[in-house]
Coordinates of C-alpha atoms and ligand atoms in Angstrom, one line a residue:
M4 CA 0.1 -0.1 -0.1
T5 CA 1.2 3.6 -0.7
D6 CA 2.7 5.5 2.4
P7 CA -0.4 6.8 4.2
T8 CA 1.3 10.1 4.8
T9 CA 1.0 10.9 1.0
L10 CA -2.6 10.6 0.9
T11 CA -5.1 13.4 0.0
I12 CA -8.3 13.8 2.1
D13 CA -10.5 12.0 -0.4
E14 CA -8.0 9.2 -0.9
A15 CA -7.8 8.7 3.0
R16 CA -11.5 9.1 3.5
T17 CA -12.1 6.2 0.9
L18 CA -9.7 3.8 2.4
L19 CA -11.1 4.5 5.9
D20 CA -14.7 4.0 4.8
G21 CA -13.7 0.9 2.9
R22 CA -11.9 -0.4 6.0
E23 CA -8.8 -0.8 4.1
L24 CA -7.0 1.6 6.6
S25 CA -7.9 2.5 10.1
A26 CA -7.9 5.9 11.6
R27 CA -5.6 4.5 14.1
Q28 CA -3.0 3.3 11.5
L29 CA -3.2 6.6 9.7
T30 CA -2.7 8.7 12.9
E31 CA 0.2 6.3 13.9
A32 CA 1.8 6.9 10.4
F33 CA 1.6 10.6 10.8
L34 CA 2.8 10.5 14.5
A35 CA 5.8 8.4 13.3
R36 CA 6.5 10.8 10.6
I37 CA 6.5 13.8 13.1
A38 CA 8.7 11.9 15.5
E39 CA 11.3 11.2 12.5
T40 CA 11.3 14.9 11.1
Q41 CA 10.4 17.1 13.9
D42 CA 14.1 18.0 14.6
A43 CA 14.9 18.7 11.1
F44 CA 12.0 21.3 10.7
N45 CA 10.7 22.3 14.1
A46 CA 7.1 22.7 12.8
F47 CA 5.3 21.6 15.9
I48 CA 5.4 23.6 19.2
T49 CA 3.4 20.6 20.9
V50 CA 2.6 17.2 19.6
T51 CA -0.3 15.5 21.2
P52 CA -0.1 11.8 20.5
E53 CA -2.4 10.4 23.2
Q54 CA -5.3 12.7 22.4
A55 CA -4.7 12.1 18.8
L56 CA -4.8 8.3 19.2
E57 CA -7.9 8.7 21.5
Q58 CA -9.6 10.7 18.5
A59 CA -8.5 8.1 16.1
D60 CA -10.0 5.3 18.0
A61 CA -13.2 7.4 18.4
A62 CA -13.2 7.9 14.7
D63 CA -12.9 4.2 13.9
A64 CA -15.8 3.5 16.2
K65 CA -17.8 6.2 14.2
I66 CA -16.9 4.6 10.9
A67 CA -17.8 1.2 12.2
A68 CA -21.2 2.6 13.2
G69 CA -21.7 4.2 9.9
D70 CA -21.7 7.6 11.4
A71 CA -18.5 9.3 10.2
G72 CA -18.3 13.1 9.9
P73 CA -16.8 14.7 6.9
L74 CA -13.2 14.7 8.2
C75 CA -13.4 11.5 10.2
G76 CA -10.0 10.2 11.0
I77 CA -8.1 12.8 9.0
P78 CA -5.0 14.0 11.0
I79 CA -4.9 17.7 11.1
G80 CA -2.4 20.1 12.7
V81 CA -3.6 23.5 14.3
K82 CA -1.6 26.8 14.4
D83 CA -0.7 27.5 18.1
I84 CA -2.6 30.8 18.1
I85 CA -5.8 28.8 18.0
L86 CA -7.1 27.6 21.5
T87 CA -7.4 24.0 22.4
R88 CA -9.0 23.0 25.5
G89 CA -6.6 21.1 27.8
V90 CA -3.6 21.4 25.5
R91 CA -1.3 24.5 25.8
T92 CA -1.7 27.4 23.4
T93 CA 1.3 29.6 23.3
A94 CA 1.1 32.0 20.4
A95 CA 4.7 31.1 20.0
S96 CA 5.4 33.7 22.9
H97 CA 7.1 33.3 26.4
I98 CA 4.2 35.3 27.7
L99 CA 1.8 32.3 27.1
E100 CA 4.4 29.5 27.4
S101 CA 2.3 27.6 29.8
F102 CA -1.1 28.7 29.0
V103 CA -3.8 26.0 28.9
A104 CA -7.1 27.3 27.5
P105 CA -10.2 26.4 29.3
Y106 CA -12.1 26.2 26.0
D107 CA -11.9 25.4 22.5
A108 CA -11.8 27.9 19.5
N109 CA -14.8 27.6 17.3
V110 CA -12.8 26.3 14.5
V111 CA -11.5 23.6 16.8
D112 CA -15.1 22.7 17.9
C113 CA -16.0 22.4 14.2
L114 CA -13.0 20.1 13.5
R115 CA -14.0 17.9 16.4
A116 CA -17.7 17.9 15.3
A117 CA -16.4 16.7 11.9
D118 CA -14.5 13.8 13.7
A119 CA -11.1 15.1 12.7
V120 CA -7.9 13.9 14.6
I121 CA -5.8 16.7 15.9
V122 CA -2.1 15.9 16.0
G123 CA -0.7 19.0 17.6
K124 CA -0.1 22.6 17.8
L125 CA 2.0 24.2 15.0
N126 CA 4.8 26.8 15.2
C127 CA 4.4 30.3 14.0
D128 CA 5.6 33.9 14.5
E129 CA 5.1 35.2 18.1
F130 CA 1.3 36.5 17.9
A131 CA 1.5 36.0 14.2
M132 CA 3.8 38.8 13.7
G133 CA 6.2 38.2 11.1
S134 CA 6.9 36.7 7.6
S135 CA 9.6 34.0 8.4
N136 CA 8.8 32.2 11.5
E137 CA 12.0 33.5 13.0
N138 CA 10.0 35.4 15.7
S139 CA 8.8 32.3 17.4
A140 CA 10.0 32.0 21.1
F141 CA 10.2 28.3 20.4
G142 CA 12.9 28.5 17.5
A143 CA 12.4 29.1 13.9
T144 CA 10.6 26.4 11.7
R145 CA 12.7 25.5 8.7
N146 CA 11.6 25.1 5.2
P147 CA 11.2 21.4 4.1
W148 CA 12.5 22.1 0.7
N149 CA 15.8 23.7 2.0
A150 CA 16.3 23.8 5.9
D151 CA 18.6 26.8 5.3
C152 CA 15.6 28.8 4.1
V153 CA 12.5 30.1 6.1
P154 CA 9.2 28.5 5.7
G155 CA 7.5 31.9 5.5
G156 CA 5.3 33.3 8.4
S157 CA 3.6 33.7 10.2
S158 CA 1.8 30.2 9.7
G159 CA 5.2 28.7 8.7
G160 CA 4.6 25.6 11.0
S161 CA 1.4 25.1 9.4
A162 CA 2.8 25.1 5.9
A163 CA 5.9 23.1 6.7
A164 CA 4.0 20.5 8.4
V165 CA 1.9 19.8 5.3
A166 CA 4.9 20.0 3.0
A167 CA 6.8 17.6 5.2
R168 CA 3.8 15.3 5.3
Q169 CA 3.4 15.5 9.2
C170 CA -0.3 16.1 8.9
I171 CA -2.8 15.8 5.8
A172 CA -3.9 19.5 6.4
S173 CA -3.6 22.2 8.8
L174 CA -5.2 25.5 10.1
G175 CA -3.4 28.9 9.8
T176 CA -4.4 32.4 10.3
D177 CA -3.9 35.2 7.8
T178 CA -3.8 38.9 8.8
G179 CA -1.5 40.2 6.2
G180 CA -0.7 37.1 4.2
S181 CA 0.3 34.6 6.9
I182 CA -1.3 31.6 5.2
R183 CA -0.7 32.5 1.7
Q184 CA 2.9 33.5 1.9
P185 CA 4.1 30.4 3.7
A186 CA 2.0 28.1 1.5
A187 CA 3.8 29.7 -1.5
F188 CA 7.3 29.2 0.3
C189 CA 6.6 25.5 1.1
G190 CA 4.7 24.5 -2.0
V191 CA 1.3 23.9 -0.5
T192 CA -2.2 25.3 -1.2
G193 CA -3.5 27.8 1.4
L194 CA -6.7 29.7 1.6
K195 CA -7.5 33.0 3.3
P196 CA -11.4 33.1 3.4
T197 CA -13.4 36.4 3.2
Y198 CA -13.4 38.5 6.4
G199 CA -16.3 37.2 8.4
R200 CA -16.5 33.7 6.7
V201 CA -15.0 32.0 9.6
S202 CA -15.3 32.5 13.3
R203 CA -12.4 33.9 15.3
Y204 CA -13.8 33.0 18.6
G205 CA -11.0 31.4 20.6
V206 CA -8.4 32.6 18.1
I207 CA -5.7 35.0 19.9
A208 CA -6.3 38.4 18.3
F209 CA -3.6 40.2 16.5
A210 CA -5.4 42.7 14.3
S211 CA -9.2 42.4 14.6
S212 CA -10.2 44.1 11.5
L213 CA -7.9 41.8 9.4
D214 CA -7.4 38.4 11.1
Q215 CA -9.1 35.4 9.4
V216 CA -8.6 31.5 9.9
G217 CA -8.2 29.2 6.9
P218 CA -7.1 25.9 5.6
M219 CA -3.6 24.9 4.4
A220 CA -3.5 21.6 2.5
Q221 CA -2.3 19.6 -0.5
S222 CA -4.7 21.0 -2.9
A223 CA -7.5 23.3 -3.5
R224 CA -9.9 20.4 -3.2
D225 CA -8.6 19.5 0.4
A226 CA -8.7 23.3 1.3
A227 CA -12.4 23.1 0.1
H228 CA -13.1 20.0 2.4
L229 CA -11.9 22.0 5.5
L230 CA -13.4 25.2 4.7
S231 CA -16.8 23.5 4.5
V232 CA -16.3 22.4 8.0
I233 CA -14.8 25.5 9.7
A234 CA -17.1 28.2 7.8
A235 CA -19.9 28.1 10.2
H236 CA -21.8 30.9 11.7
D237 CA -21.0 31.7 15.3
D238 CA -22.7 34.3 17.7
R239 CA -19.6 34.3 19.8
D240 CA -17.7 36.3 17.1
S241 CA -19.7 39.4 16.1
T242 CA -17.9 39.6 12.6
S243 CA -19.0 36.0 11.7
V244 CA -21.5 36.3 9.0
D245 CA -24.9 34.4 9.1
R246 CA -24.7 33.0 5.6
E247 CA -25.3 29.5 4.3
T248 CA -22.0 27.5 4.0
P249 CA -21.8 26.0 0.6
N250 CA -20.4 22.4 0.0
Y251 CA -17.3 23.9 -1.4
A252 CA -15.8 20.6 -2.7
A253 CA -19.0 19.7 -4.3
A254 CA -18.7 22.8 -6.5
L255 CA -15.4 21.7 -8.0
D256 CA -16.4 20.9 -11.4
G257 CA -13.3 21.7 -13.3
E258 CA -14.9 24.3 -15.2
V259 CA -13.3 27.7 -15.9
A260 CA -14.6 28.4 -19.3
G261 CA -15.9 32.0 -19.6
L262 CA -14.2 33.1 -16.3
R263 CA -12.9 36.6 -16.5
I264 CA -9.4 36.8 -14.8
G265 CA -7.5 40.2 -14.4
L266 CA -3.7 40.5 -14.0
P267 CA -3.0 43.5 -11.9
R268 CA -0.3 45.6 -13.6
E269 CA 1.2 46.9 -10.3
Y270 CA 2.0 43.2 -9.2
F271 CA 4.2 42.4 -12.1
T272 CA 6.9 45.1 -11.7
G273 CA 9.5 46.4 -9.6
G274 CA 11.3 43.9 -7.3
I275 CA 9.7 40.8 -8.6
D276 CA 12.0 37.7 -9.2
P277 CA 11.9 37.0 -13.1
Q278 CA 11.5 33.2 -12.4
V279 CA 8.4 34.1 -10.2
Q280 CA 7.0 36.4 -12.8
Q281 CA 7.5 33.6 -15.5
A282 CA 6.0 31.0 -13.5
V283 CA 2.9 33.2 -12.5
R284 CA 2.4 34.2 -16.1
A285 CA 2.5 30.5 -17.1
A286 CA -0.2 29.7 -14.6
A287 CA -2.4 32.5 -16.2
S288 CA -1.9 31.1 -19.5
Q289 CA -2.8 27.6 -18.3
L290 CA -6.1 28.9 -17.1
E291 CA -6.6 30.8 -20.3
K292 CA -5.9 27.5 -22.2
L293 CA -8.7 25.9 -20.0
G294 CA -11.3 28.5 -21.3
A295 CA -10.8 31.6 -18.9
T296 CA -10.2 35.0 -20.5
V297 CA -7.1 36.8 -19.0
D298 CA -6.3 40.7 -19.4
E299 CA -4.5 43.2 -17.6
V300 CA -6.1 45.4 -14.9
S301 CA -5.1 48.0 -12.4
L302 CA -5.0 48.3 -8.6
P303 CA -3.5 51.9 -8.6
H304 CA -3.2 52.1 -4.8
T305 CA -1.0 49.0 -4.3
E306 CA 1.9 51.2 -3.5
Y307 CA 0.4 52.5 -0.3
A308 CA -0.7 49.0 1.0
I309 CA 2.4 48.2 3.1
A310 CA 2.3 51.7 4.9
T311 CA -1.4 51.4 5.5
Y312 CA -1.2 47.9 6.8
Y313 CA 1.5 48.4 9.2
L314 CA -0.3 51.3 10.7
I315 CA -3.7 49.6 11.1
A316 CA -2.2 46.3 12.2
T317 CA 0.2 47.6 14.7
A318 CA -2.5 50.1 16.2
E319 CA -5.0 47.1 16.7
A320 CA -2.1 44.8 18.0
S321 CA -1.3 47.4 20.5
S322 CA -4.8 47.4 21.8
N323 CA -5.2 43.6 21.6
L324 CA -2.0 42.9 23.4
A325 CA -2.6 45.0 26.4
R326 CA -4.4 42.1 28.1
Y327 CA -1.0 40.3 28.5
D328 CA 0.0 42.1 31.8
G329 CA 0.6 39.4 34.3
T330 CA -2.7 39.7 35.9
R331 CA -5.2 37.2 34.7
Y332 CA -3.1 34.7 32.7
G333 CA 0.2 33.8 31.4
L334 CA 3.5 34.8 32.6
R335 CA 3.9 37.0 35.7
T336 CA 7.6 37.7 36.7
G337 CA 10.0 39.1 39.1
E338 CA 10.0 40.8 42.4
Q339 CA 7.4 43.4 42.0
D340 CA 7.4 46.9 43.3
G341 CA 3.8 47.7 42.7
L342 CA 1.3 47.1 39.9
L343 CA 3.0 49.2 37.3
D344 CA 6.3 47.4 37.8
M345 CA 4.6 44.0 37.5
Y346 CA 3.3 45.1 34.1
R347 CA 6.6 46.4 33.1
Q348 CA 8.7 43.4 34.1
T349 CA 6.2 40.9 32.8
R350 CA 5.8 42.6 29.5
A351 CA 9.6 43.3 29.1
K352 CA 10.4 39.6 29.7
G353 CA 7.4 37.9 28.0
F354 CA 7.3 39.6 24.7
G355 CA 10.0 39.4 21.9
S356 CA 11.5 42.2 20.2
E357 CA 9.2 42.3 17.0
V358 CA 6.1 42.2 19.2
K359 CA 7.5 45.0 21.3
R360 CA 8.3 47.1 18.1
R361 CA 4.7 46.7 17.0
I362 CA 3.3 47.7 20.2
M363 CA 5.4 50.8 20.3
L364 CA 4.5 51.6 16.6
G365 CA 0.8 51.0 17.2
T366 CA 0.5 53.0 20.4
H367 CA 2.3 55.9 18.8
A368 CA -0.1 55.9 15.8
L369 CA -3.1 55.8 18.1
S370 CA -1.8 58.5 20.5
A371 CA -3.4 61.9 20.9
G372 CA -2.2 64.4 18.3
Y373 CA -1.0 61.5 15.9
Y374 CA -4.4 59.6 15.5
D375 CA -5.7 61.8 12.7
A376 CA -2.3 61.9 10.8
Y377 CA -1.7 58.1 11.0
Y378 CA -4.5 55.8 12.1
L379 CA -7.4 57.8 10.5
K380 CA -5.5 58.4 7.4
A381 CA -4.5 54.8 7.1
Q382 CA -8.3 53.9 7.2
K383 CA -9.1 56.3 4.5
V384 CA -6.4 54.8 2.2
R385 CA -7.7 51.5 3.1
T386 CA -10.9 52.5 1.6
L387 CA -9.3 53.5 -1.5
I388 CA -7.5 50.1 -1.8
R389 CA -10.8 48.4 -1.4
S390 CA -12.3 50.4 -4.1
D391 CA -9.5 49.5 -6.4
F392 CA -10.7 45.8 -6.1
E393 CA -14.5 46.7 -6.4
A394 CA -13.7 48.5 -9.6
V395 CA -11.8 45.5 -11.0
F396 CA -14.7 43.1 -9.9
L397 CA -17.1 44.9 -11.8
D398 CA -16.2 43.2 -15.0
H399 CA -13.9 40.4 -13.6
D400 CA -14.5 37.2 -11.5
L401 CA -11.0 36.7 -10.2
I402 CA -7.6 38.5 -9.8
L403 CA -4.4 36.4 -10.6
A404 CA -1.1 37.7 -9.0
P405 CA 2.1 36.3 -7.4
T406 CA 1.8 35.4 -3.7
T407 CA 5.4 36.7 -3.0
P408 CA 8.0 38.6 -5.0
T409 CA 10.6 35.9 -4.5
P410 CA 10.7 32.3 -3.5
A411 CA 11.8 31.6 0.2
F412 CA 14.5 33.7 1.6
R413 CA 17.5 32.4 3.7
V414 CA 17.1 32.2 7.6
G415 CA 18.8 35.3 8.9
E416 CA 18.7 37.1 5.6
K417 CA 16.2 39.8 6.7
S418 CA 15.8 39.4 10.4
D419 CA 17.9 42.4 11.1
D420 CA 16.1 44.7 8.7
P421 CA 12.2 44.9 9.6
L422 CA 11.5 47.1 6.6
Q423 CA 12.9 44.4 4.2
M424 CA 10.9 41.9 6.0
Y425 CA 7.7 43.9 5.7
L426 CA 8.3 44.6 2.1
N427 CA 7.9 40.8 1.4
D428 CA 4.2 41.2 2.2
I429 CA 3.7 43.4 -0.9
F430 CA 1.3 41.1 -2.7
T431 CA -0.6 39.6 0.1
I432 CA -1.9 42.5 2.4
S433 CA -4.2 44.4 0.1
V434 CA -6.4 41.4 0.1
N435 CA -6.7 41.7 4.0
L436 CA -7.2 45.3 3.9
A437 CA -10.2 44.8 1.4
G438 CA -11.4 41.6 3.4
L439 CA -11.4 39.4 0.2
P440 CA -10.8 35.6 -0.2
G441 CA -7.3 34.6 -1.5
L442 CA -5.9 31.3 -2.5
S443 CA -2.3 30.6 -3.0
L444 CA -1.2 27.6 -5.1
P445 CA 2.1 26.2 -6.2
C446 CA 2.8 26.9 -9.9
G447 CA 6.6 26.2 -10.3
I448 CA 10.0 25.4 -8.7
S449 CA 12.9 27.9 -9.0
D450 CA 16.2 26.9 -10.2
T451 CA 17.4 26.7 -6.7
G452 CA 14.8 24.1 -6.0
L453 CA 12.3 26.2 -4.1
P454 CA 8.6 26.3 -4.8
I455 CA 6.8 29.4 -6.3
G456 CA 3.3 30.4 -5.7
F457 CA 0.6 32.4 -7.3
Q458 CA -2.8 33.7 -5.8
L459 CA -6.3 33.7 -7.0
I460 CA -8.3 36.7 -5.4
G461 CA -12.0 36.6 -5.4
K462 CA -15.2 38.7 -4.7
P463 CA -16.2 38.7 -1.1
F464 CA -17.8 35.4 0.0
D465 CA -17.0 33.9 -3.5
E466 CA -14.5 31.3 -2.1
T467 CA -16.5 28.9 -4.6
T468 CA -15.2 30.4 -7.7
V469 CA -11.7 30.7 -6.2
L470 CA -11.4 27.2 -5.2
R471 CA -13.1 26.0 -8.4
A472 CA -10.4 27.9 -10.5
G473 CA -7.6 26.7 -8.4
D474 CA -8.9 23.1 -8.6
A475 CA -9.2 23.4 -12.4
Y476 CA -5.7 24.4 -12.6
Q477 CA -4.5 21.6 -10.4
R478 CA -6.5 19.1 -12.5
A479 CA -4.3 20.3 -15.3
T480 CA -0.9 20.6 -13.7
D481 CA 1.0 18.8 -11.0
W482 CA 3.0 21.3 -9.1
H483 CA 0.9 20.7 -6.0
R484 CA 1.9 17.1 -6.2
K485 CA 5.6 17.6 -5.9
H486 CA 7.3 16.8 -2.6
P487 CA 10.3 18.2 -1.0
P488 CA 13.4 15.9 -0.9
E489 CA 13.7 13.8 2.2
P490 CA 15.6 15.5 5.1
E491 CA 19.1 14.1 5.5
A492 CA 19.4 11.2 8.1
K493 CA 20.6 12.3 11.7
Ligands
LIG513 N1 3.9 39.1 7.6 C1 2.8 40.1 8.0 C2 3.0 40.6 9.5 O1 4.0 40.5 9.9 C3 1.4 39.3 8.2 C4 1.3 38.5 9.4 C5 0.0 37.7 9.5 O2 -0.8 37.6 8.5 N2 -0.5 37.3 10.5 O3 2.2 41.2 10.0

């Protein structure tokens, strides 16, 4: 039989339902794979073998009883910024190092209700702030395609774990590209849903007007399976919309004939690596060959996106992270000389340098006298960026663009230069500012052996078209089927 860690969700579900493979065997195969490769990539912060095997046995019982949920027995990894009851959730920060949540996030409730198996909590940048995973208090995750390179961030563990076959699929979060950029760097498929599509209840907040949870998987089809499970209305997140959840996978009919796809001129200039440019244009030609029409469009305010994002995201972060003060949960340190001193010492010790930088930037942007000049102005520019997309979507169904300007960079290459790190987000953040769905898919491999990704951006709540086009592309190509070389034996 084929190695169970190479199976897609459909393939695994067929074998499980046919009783050719048990959920326990499947979970054991992934746990063994994690044990073998965790040292090489550091994708997990916490592995939960006992719970996973218990869930696998429960899944086997459900299958035997003919009562299997849609993800029954499927091993999934969860970004460690998503709360899991009884298992620590760290946000990759010292300040939450030993925090055990008393409840599950809504997306975890959904996974459990679908009978999925949760194999562990995945590494990320601290509080999801970063583009390389180097900001984790638990050490950087490495890129399975080349361990000298970053896996991207902030959901680098979620991408690396899928690429390294440590779980069939995973959940990540995307505030400014954190699902799509690591998906591109690790050669996996990652979807940021529309703002409001997935509940953030129980997801540690970074920038609340931008954060969204989404699937990372081996294909658009697998991502569709996960999205159908996690996109459920939830009163506990006031931004969660009350709209029917389509059966996304059922809509994948391979048809793109007549779809109108726009290529934004502003995303194909400047610092883009020629190999990325070429691979992304080839992906557009492939979709054209399949019957879509492709033409050039313009998103004229693109150049302001980074400045806008890094004002809004830091302002919201400074307010969201005020709760980590040593009082109610998480770290409390030192000999304290009064309340203020406790705050000061706890925060100085608990937060890493990028998180501190963002809190300071955000607090400044919101402070009296600067609010109008920075935060308010950024909100106005955000409206212009959103209007650019609305104008294109008047006569287009999708926008196709590179996910990142370059393939994965080397560990340490940008970590001393925050501006260079922020510039890497140029193609992903506008989608968050506009609240749109974006899917990153693999479309090539560079001559240095690193994956290249492109993204399909859709109208609000039109994940169906995004996934349908992504799936059609993957039916015609096999970039998503490529696996990284095996890590060298220890
Ligand atoms: N890289 C971006 C940042 O550092 C995006 C992070 C994210 O989407 N969580 O803010």
